[in-house]
Coordinates of C-alpha atoms and ligand atoms in Angstrom, one line a residue:
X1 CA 275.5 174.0 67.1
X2 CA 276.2 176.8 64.1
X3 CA 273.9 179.7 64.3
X4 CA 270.6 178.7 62.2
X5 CA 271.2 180.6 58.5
X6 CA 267.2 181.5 58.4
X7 CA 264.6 181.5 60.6
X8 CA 260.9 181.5 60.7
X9 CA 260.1 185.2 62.5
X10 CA 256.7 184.4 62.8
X11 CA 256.5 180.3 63.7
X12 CA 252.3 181.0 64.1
X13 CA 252.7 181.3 60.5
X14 CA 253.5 177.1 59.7
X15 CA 250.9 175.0 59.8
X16 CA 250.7 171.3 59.3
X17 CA 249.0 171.3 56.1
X18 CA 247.6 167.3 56.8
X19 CA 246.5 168.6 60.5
X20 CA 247.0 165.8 62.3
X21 CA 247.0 165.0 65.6
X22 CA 248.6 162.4 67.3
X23 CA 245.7 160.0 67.6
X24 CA 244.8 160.6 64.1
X25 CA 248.2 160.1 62.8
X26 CA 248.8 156.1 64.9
X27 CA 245.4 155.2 63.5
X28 CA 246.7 156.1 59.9
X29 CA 250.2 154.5 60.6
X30 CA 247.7 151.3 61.5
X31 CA 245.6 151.7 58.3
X32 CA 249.1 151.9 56.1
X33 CA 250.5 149.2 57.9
X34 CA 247.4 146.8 57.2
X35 CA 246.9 147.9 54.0
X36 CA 250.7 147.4 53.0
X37 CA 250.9 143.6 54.7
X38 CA 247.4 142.8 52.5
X39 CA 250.0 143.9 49.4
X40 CA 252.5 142.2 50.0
X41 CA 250.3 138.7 51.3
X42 CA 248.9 139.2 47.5
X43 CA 252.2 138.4 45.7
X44 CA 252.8 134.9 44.6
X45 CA 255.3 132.6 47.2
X46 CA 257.4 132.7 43.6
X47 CA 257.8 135.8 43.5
X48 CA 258.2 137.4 46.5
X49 CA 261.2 134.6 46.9
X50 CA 262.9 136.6 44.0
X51 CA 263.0 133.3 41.8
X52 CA 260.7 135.3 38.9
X53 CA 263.7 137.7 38.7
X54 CA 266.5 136.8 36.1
X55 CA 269.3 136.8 37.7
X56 CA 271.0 139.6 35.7
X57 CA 268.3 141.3 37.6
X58 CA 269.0 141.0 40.9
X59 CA 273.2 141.8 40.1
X60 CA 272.2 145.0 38.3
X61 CA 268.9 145.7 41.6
X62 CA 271.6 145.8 44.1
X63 CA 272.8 149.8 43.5
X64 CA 269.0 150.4 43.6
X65 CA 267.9 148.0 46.1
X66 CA 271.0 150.1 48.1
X67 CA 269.5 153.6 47.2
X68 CA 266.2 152.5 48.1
X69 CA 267.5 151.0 51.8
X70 CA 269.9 153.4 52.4
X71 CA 268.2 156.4 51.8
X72 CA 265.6 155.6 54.1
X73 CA 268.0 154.6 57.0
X74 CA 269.5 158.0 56.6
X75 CA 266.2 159.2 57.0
X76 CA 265.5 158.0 60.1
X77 CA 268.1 159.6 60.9
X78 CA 268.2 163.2 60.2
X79 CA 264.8 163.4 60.4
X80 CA 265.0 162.6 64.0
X81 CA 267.7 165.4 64.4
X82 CA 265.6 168.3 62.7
X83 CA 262.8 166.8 65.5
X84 CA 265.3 167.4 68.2
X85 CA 266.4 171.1 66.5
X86 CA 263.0 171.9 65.6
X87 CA 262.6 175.7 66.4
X88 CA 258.6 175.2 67.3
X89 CA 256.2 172.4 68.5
X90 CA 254.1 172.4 65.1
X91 CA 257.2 171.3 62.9
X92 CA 258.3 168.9 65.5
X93 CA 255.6 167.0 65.5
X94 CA 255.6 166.8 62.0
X95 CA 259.3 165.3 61.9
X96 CA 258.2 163.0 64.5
X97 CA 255.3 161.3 62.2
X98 CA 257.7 161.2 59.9
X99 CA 260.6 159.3 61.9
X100 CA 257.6 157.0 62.7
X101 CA 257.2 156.8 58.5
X102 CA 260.1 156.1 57.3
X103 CA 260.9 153.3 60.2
X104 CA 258.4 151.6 58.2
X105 CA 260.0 152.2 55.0
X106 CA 263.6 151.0 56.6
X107 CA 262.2 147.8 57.4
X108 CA 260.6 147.3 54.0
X109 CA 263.7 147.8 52.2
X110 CA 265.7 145.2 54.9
X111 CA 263.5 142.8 53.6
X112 CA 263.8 143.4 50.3
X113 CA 267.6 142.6 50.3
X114 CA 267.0 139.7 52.8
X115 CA 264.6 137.8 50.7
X116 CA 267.0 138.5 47.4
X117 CA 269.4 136.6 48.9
X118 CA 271.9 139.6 48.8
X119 CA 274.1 138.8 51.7
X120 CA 274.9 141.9 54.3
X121 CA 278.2 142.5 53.6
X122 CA 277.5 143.4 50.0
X123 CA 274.8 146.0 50.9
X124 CA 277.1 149.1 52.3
X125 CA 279.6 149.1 49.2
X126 CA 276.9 149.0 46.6
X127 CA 275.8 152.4 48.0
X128 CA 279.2 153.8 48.3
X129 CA 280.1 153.3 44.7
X130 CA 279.8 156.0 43.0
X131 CA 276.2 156.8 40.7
X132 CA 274.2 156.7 44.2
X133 CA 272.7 158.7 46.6
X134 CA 274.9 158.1 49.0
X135 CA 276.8 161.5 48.6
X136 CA 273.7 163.8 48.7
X137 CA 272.4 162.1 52.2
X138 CA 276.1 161.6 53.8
X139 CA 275.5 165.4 53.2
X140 CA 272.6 165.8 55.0
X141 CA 273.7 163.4 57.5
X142 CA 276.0 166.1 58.8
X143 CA 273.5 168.8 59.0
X144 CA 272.2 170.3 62.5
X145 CA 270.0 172.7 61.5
X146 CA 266.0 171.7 61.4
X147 CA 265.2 173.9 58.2
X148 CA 267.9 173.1 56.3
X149 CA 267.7 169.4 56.5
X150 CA 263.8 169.8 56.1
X151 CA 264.5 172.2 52.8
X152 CA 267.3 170.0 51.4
X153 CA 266.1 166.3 52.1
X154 CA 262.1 167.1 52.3
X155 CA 261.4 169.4 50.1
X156 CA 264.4 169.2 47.5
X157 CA 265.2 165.4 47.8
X158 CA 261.5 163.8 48.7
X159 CA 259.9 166.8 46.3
X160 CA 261.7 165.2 43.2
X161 CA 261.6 161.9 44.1
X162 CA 257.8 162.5 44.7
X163 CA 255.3 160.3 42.9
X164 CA 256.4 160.1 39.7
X165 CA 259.9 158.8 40.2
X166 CA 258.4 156.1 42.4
X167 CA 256.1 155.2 40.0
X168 CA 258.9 154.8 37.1
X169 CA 261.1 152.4 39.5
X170 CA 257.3 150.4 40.5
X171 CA 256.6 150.5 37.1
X172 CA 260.2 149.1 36.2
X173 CA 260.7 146.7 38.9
X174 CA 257.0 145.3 38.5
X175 CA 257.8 144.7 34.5
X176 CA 260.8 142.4 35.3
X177 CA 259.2 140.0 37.8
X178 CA 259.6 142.3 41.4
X179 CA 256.3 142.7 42.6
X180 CA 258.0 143.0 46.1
X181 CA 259.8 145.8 45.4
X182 CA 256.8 147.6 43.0
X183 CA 254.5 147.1 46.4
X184 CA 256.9 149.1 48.9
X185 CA 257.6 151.6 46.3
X186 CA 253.9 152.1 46.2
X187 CA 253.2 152.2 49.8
X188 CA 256.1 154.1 50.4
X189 CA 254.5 157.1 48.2
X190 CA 251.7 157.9 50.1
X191 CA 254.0 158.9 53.0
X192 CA 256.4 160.4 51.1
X193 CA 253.4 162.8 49.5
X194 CA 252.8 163.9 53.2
X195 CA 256.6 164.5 53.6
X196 CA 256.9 167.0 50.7
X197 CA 253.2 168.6 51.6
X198 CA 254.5 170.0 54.9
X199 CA 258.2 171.1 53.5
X200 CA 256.3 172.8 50.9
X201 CA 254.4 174.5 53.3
X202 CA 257.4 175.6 55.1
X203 CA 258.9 177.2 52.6
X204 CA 256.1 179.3 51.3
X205 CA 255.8 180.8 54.6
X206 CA 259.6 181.1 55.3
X207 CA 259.7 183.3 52.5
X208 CA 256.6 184.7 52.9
X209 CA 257.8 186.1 56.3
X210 CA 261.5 187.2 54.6
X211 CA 262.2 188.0 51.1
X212 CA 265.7 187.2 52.0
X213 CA 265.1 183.6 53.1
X214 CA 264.5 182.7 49.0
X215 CA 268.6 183.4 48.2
X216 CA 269.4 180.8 50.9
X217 CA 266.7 178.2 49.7
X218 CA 268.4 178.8 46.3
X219 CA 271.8 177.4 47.5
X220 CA 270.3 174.8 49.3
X221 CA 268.0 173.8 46.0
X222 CA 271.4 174.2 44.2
X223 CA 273.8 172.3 46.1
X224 CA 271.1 169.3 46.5
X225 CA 270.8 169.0 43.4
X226 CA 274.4 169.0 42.7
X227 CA 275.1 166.4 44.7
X228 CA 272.3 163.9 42.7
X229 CA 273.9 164.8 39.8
X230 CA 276.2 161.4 39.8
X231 CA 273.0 158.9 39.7
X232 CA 271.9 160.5 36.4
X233 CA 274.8 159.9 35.0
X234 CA 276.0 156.7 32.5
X235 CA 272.7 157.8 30.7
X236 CA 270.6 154.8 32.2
X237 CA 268.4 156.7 34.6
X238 CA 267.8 158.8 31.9
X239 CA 264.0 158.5 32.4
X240 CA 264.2 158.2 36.0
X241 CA 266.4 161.9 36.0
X242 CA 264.1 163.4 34.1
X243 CA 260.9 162.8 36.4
X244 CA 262.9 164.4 39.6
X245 CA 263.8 167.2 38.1
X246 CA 260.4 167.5 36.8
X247 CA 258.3 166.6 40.1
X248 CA 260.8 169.3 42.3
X249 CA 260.4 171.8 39.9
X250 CA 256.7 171.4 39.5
X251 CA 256.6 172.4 43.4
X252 CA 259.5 175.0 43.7
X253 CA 258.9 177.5 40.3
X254 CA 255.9 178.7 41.4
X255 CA 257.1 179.5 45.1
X256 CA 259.9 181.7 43.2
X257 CA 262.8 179.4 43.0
X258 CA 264.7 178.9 39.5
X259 CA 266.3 175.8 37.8
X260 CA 269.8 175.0 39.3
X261 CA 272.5 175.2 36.0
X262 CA 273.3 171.5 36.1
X263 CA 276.2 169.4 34.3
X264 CA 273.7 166.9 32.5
Ligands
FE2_1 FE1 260.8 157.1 53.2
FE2_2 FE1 260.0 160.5 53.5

């Protein structure tokens, strides 16, 4: 594994700012789960069979329906990896709620497709055509290194695509007739807030404990962003664009970091 490019000197330092322990955390998984199966028992038979969706809908869902699915498969999977890098116990165990989150957010998006009628084969290509996030999380697919995944897919990725993103695609899909998809982007949420809360807390203290640590959160901040660039473009996320880089920079100015110079 490639030398780490920052550390944490002083690891007492990072503390798990929703404090949870492992019994509190499976009775809150069980209190999600329940509450997110009473959603989705809520929507009409109609609707959650996709038939109140037109079906220019559903051609033009299946880019997002991929983002959606995708991302959190690669989730699971690099958050596991920072769990098994993790320099100390108190982040592990953090990335290991986590893994245990976005499971739960996998299968949520399988379903999606599945009851959309969107046949498997169709799913991997409409995330690897360009305007996705495919290329920012193929990225951080390849990464080794705990805080770098944590700073680029946690804190840069999750930060911007923090509430109010999630509430302009529930908002959106809700509007033409996909409750389904409006309910999971609402559950998902309150996971995802818990996600950004500890990566925030991270980086305060990494560069709280070494002025020098802020350069490299830069690059990483700079060449995340970079690589979402794409889905903003054609002008038809316009909305959606504008609400990431509003929620990650809401989070990162005040900790010292500056606005990457960005092509759109
Ligand atoms: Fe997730
Ligand atoms: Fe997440």
């Amino acid at each position: 594994m490639p030398r780490p490019q920052i550390r944490l000197r002083d690891p007492s330092r990072f503390k798990d700012p929703a404090n949870l322990s492992w019994e509190h955390y499976v009775a809150l998984q069980a209190r999600e789960r329940e509450r997110y199966l009473a959603d989705r028992a809520a929507i009409p038979a109609d609707a959650l069979a996709y038939r109140t969706v037109s079906p220019q809908y559903l051609e033009r869902a299946v880019d997002q329906f991929a983002n959606n699915y995708y991302s959190e498969l690669s989730a699971t999977h690099y958050i596991a990896t920072a769990a098994a890098h993790a320099p100390f116990d108190e982040l592990k165990k953090c990335c290991l709620f986590q893994l245990a989150d976005e499971q739960r957010h996998l299968e949520m998006d399988r379903e999606v497709f599945e009851r959309a009628g969107i046949p498997e084969r169709d799913w991997l290509p409409a995330w690897e055509a360009p305007g996705t996030t495919c290329r920012f999380f193929r990225h951080v697919l390849e990464l080794e290194d705990t805080l770098e995944i944590l700073v680029k897919a946690n804190f840069v990725a999750e930060g911007a695509a923090g509430p109010g993103t999630f509430a302009v695609l529930a908002d959106g899909a809700e509007a033409r007739g996909d409750v389904f998809s409006a309910v999971n982007h609402r559950a998902r949420v309150r996971d995802e807030t818990r996600h950004i809360s500890f990566a925030r807390a991270l980086v305060k203290v990494l560069i709280e404990d070494d002025a020098a640590n802020l350069d490299v959160i830069q690059r990483w901040q700079d060449e995340s962003l970079q690589l979402f660039v794409e889905v903003a473009r054609g002008g038809q996320r316009r909305e959606w664009w504008e609400g990431f880089l509003g929620s990650y920079y809401k989070i990162a100015l005040p900790l010292g970091l500056k606005p990457t110079s960005l092509p759109v």
